[in-house]
mmCIF file of C-alpha atoms in Angstrom:
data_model
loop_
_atom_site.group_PDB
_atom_site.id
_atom_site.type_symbol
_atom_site.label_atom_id
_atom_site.label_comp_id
_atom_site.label_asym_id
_atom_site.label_seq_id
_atom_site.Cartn_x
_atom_site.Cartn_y
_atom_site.Cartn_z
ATOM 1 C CA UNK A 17 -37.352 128.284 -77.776
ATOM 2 C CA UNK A 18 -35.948 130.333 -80.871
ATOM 3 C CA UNK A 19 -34.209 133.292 -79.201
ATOM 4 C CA UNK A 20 -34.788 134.718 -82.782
ATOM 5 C CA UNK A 21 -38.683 134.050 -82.615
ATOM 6 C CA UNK A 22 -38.678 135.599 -78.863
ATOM 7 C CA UNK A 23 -37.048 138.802 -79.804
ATOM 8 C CA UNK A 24 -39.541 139.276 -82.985
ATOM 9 C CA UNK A 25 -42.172 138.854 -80.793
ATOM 10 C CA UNK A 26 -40.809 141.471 -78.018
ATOM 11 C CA UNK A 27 -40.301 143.859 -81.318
ATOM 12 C CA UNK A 28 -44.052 143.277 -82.187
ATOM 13 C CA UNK A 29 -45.241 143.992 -78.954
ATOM 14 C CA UNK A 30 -42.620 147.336 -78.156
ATOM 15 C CA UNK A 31 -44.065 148.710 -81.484
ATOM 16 C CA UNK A 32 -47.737 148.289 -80.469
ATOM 17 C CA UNK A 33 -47.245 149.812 -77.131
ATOM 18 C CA UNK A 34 -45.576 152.618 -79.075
ATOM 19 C CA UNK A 35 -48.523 152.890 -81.133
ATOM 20 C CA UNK A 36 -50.729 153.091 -77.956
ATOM 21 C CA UNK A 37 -49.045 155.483 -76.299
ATOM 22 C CA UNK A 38 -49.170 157.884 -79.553
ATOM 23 C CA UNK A 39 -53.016 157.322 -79.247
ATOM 24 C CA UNK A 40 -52.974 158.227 -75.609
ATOM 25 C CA UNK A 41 -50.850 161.377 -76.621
ATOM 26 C CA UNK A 42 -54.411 162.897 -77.885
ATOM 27 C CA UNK A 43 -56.326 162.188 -75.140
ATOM 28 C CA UNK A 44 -56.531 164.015 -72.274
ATOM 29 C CA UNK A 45 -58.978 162.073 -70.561
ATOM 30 C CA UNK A 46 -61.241 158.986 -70.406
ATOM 31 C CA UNK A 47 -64.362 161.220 -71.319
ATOM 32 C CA UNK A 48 -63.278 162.056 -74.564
ATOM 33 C CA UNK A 49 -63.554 158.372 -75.361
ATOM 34 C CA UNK A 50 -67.507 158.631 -75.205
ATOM 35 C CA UNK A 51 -67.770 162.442 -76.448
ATOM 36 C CA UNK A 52 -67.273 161.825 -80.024
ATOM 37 C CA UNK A 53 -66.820 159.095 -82.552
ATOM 38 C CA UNK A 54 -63.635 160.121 -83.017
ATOM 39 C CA UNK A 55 -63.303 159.514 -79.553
ATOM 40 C CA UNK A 56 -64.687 156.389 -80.216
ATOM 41 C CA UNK A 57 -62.953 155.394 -82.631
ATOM 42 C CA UNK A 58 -59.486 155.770 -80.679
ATOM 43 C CA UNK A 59 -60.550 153.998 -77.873
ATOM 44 C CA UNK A 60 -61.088 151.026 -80.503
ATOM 45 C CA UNK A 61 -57.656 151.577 -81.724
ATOM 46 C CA UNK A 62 -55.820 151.305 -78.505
ATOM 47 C CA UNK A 63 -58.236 148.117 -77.274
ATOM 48 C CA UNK A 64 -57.026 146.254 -80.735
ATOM 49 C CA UNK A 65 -53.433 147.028 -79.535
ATOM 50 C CA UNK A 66 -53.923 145.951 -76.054
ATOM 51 C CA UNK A 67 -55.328 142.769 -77.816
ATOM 52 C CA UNK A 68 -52.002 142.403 -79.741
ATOM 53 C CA UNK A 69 -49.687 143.258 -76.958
ATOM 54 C CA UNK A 70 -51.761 140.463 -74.530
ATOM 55 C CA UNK A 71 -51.795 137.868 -77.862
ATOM 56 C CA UNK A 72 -48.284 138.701 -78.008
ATOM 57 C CA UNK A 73 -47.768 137.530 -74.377
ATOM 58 C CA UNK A 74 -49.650 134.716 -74.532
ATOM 59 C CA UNK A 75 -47.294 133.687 -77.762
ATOM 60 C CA UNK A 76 -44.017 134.207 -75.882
ATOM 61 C CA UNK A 77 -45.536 132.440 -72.903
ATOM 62 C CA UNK A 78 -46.129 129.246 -75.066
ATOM 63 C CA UNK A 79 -42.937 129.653 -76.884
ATOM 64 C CA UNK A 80 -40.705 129.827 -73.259
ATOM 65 C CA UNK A 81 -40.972 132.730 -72.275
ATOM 66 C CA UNK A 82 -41.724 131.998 -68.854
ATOM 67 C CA UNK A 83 -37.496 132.777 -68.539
ATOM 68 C CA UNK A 84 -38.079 135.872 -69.330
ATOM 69 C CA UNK A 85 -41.689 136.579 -67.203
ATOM 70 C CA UNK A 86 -39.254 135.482 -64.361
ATOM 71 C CA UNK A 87 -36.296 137.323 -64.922
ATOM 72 C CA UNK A 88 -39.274 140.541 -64.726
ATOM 73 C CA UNK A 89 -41.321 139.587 -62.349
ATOM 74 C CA UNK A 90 -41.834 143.242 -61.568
ATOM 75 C CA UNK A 91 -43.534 143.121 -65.135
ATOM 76 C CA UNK A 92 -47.789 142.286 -64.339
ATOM 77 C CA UNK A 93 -47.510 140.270 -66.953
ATOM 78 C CA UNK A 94 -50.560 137.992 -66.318
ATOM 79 C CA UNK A 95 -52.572 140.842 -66.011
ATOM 80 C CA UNK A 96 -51.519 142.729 -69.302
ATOM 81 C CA UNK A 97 -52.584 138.765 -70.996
ATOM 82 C CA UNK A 98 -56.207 139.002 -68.996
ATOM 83 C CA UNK A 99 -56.677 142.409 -69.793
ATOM 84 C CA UNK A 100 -56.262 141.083 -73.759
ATOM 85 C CA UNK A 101 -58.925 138.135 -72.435
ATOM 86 C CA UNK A 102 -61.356 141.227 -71.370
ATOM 87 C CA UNK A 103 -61.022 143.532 -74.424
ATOM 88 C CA UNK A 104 -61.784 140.205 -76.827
ATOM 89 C CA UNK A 105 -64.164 138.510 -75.343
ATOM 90 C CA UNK A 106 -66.476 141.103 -72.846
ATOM 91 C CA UNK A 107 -65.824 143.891 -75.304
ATOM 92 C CA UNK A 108 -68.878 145.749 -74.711
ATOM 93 C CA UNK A 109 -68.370 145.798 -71.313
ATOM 94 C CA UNK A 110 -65.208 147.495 -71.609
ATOM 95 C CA UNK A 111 -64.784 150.927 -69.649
ATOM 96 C CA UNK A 112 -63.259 153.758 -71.239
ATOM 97 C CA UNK A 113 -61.985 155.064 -67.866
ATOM 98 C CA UNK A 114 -60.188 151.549 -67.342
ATOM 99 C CA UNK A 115 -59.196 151.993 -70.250
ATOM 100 C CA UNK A 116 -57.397 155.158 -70.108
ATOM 101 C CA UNK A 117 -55.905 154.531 -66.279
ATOM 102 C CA UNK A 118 -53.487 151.719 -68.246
ATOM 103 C CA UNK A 119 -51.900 154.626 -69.971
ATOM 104 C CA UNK A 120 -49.418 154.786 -67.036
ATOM 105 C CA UNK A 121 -48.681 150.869 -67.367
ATOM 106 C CA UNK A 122 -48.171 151.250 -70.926
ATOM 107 C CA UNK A 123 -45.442 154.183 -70.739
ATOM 108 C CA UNK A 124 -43.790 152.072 -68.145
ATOM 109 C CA UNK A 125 -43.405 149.074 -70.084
ATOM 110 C CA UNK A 126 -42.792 151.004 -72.828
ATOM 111 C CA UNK A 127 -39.546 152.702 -71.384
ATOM 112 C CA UNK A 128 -38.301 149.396 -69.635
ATOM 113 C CA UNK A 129 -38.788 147.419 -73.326
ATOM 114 C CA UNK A 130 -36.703 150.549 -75.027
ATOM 115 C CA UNK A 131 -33.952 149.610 -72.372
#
């Protein structure tokens, strides 16, 4: 595994859980997903960087990163690559209110990949 490849990867996904948690920062909760279409249109936003952060996974998993999955096993790392599974492929089945309740996973992993 290119260490070099890894850490480009971890810098992809740290910047798209950034960009999720700005989202979040203007919502105050799930409901204003469904009120408007600019509701809408942020809950799209944050599902297509769920689906990068899980793709992202999923590309460091195939690359060896199972080191690193290990050395964080704290990290639900299996889930955050389902939940990317979910948002692709049952997207109209997706629940806003889901979808809002992982704004506490994402600041987490968001403080422990600034570390």
């Amino acid at each position: 595994m290119s260490d070099e490849l890894m850490i480009s990867l971890l810098k992809q996904i740290l910047q798209a859980l950034e960009r999720i948690e700005w989202r979040f920062s203007k919502i105050s909760g799930f409901s204003e997903f469904v009120a408007s279409e600019e509701g809408r249109e942020k809950l799209d936003a944050i599902c297509m960087q769920l689906i990068a952060v899980g793709e992202g996974l999923k590309k460091l998993e195939s690359i060896g990163g199972n080191r690193l999955f290990l050395q964080h096993s704290e990290i639900e790392w299996k889930k955050a690559m389902a939940m990317r599974d979910i948002l692709s492929h049952h997207y109209f089945e997706v629940n806003p209110e889901v979808i809002y309740n992982t704004r506490k996973d994402v600041r987490e992993y968001l403080e422990r990949g600034k570390k």
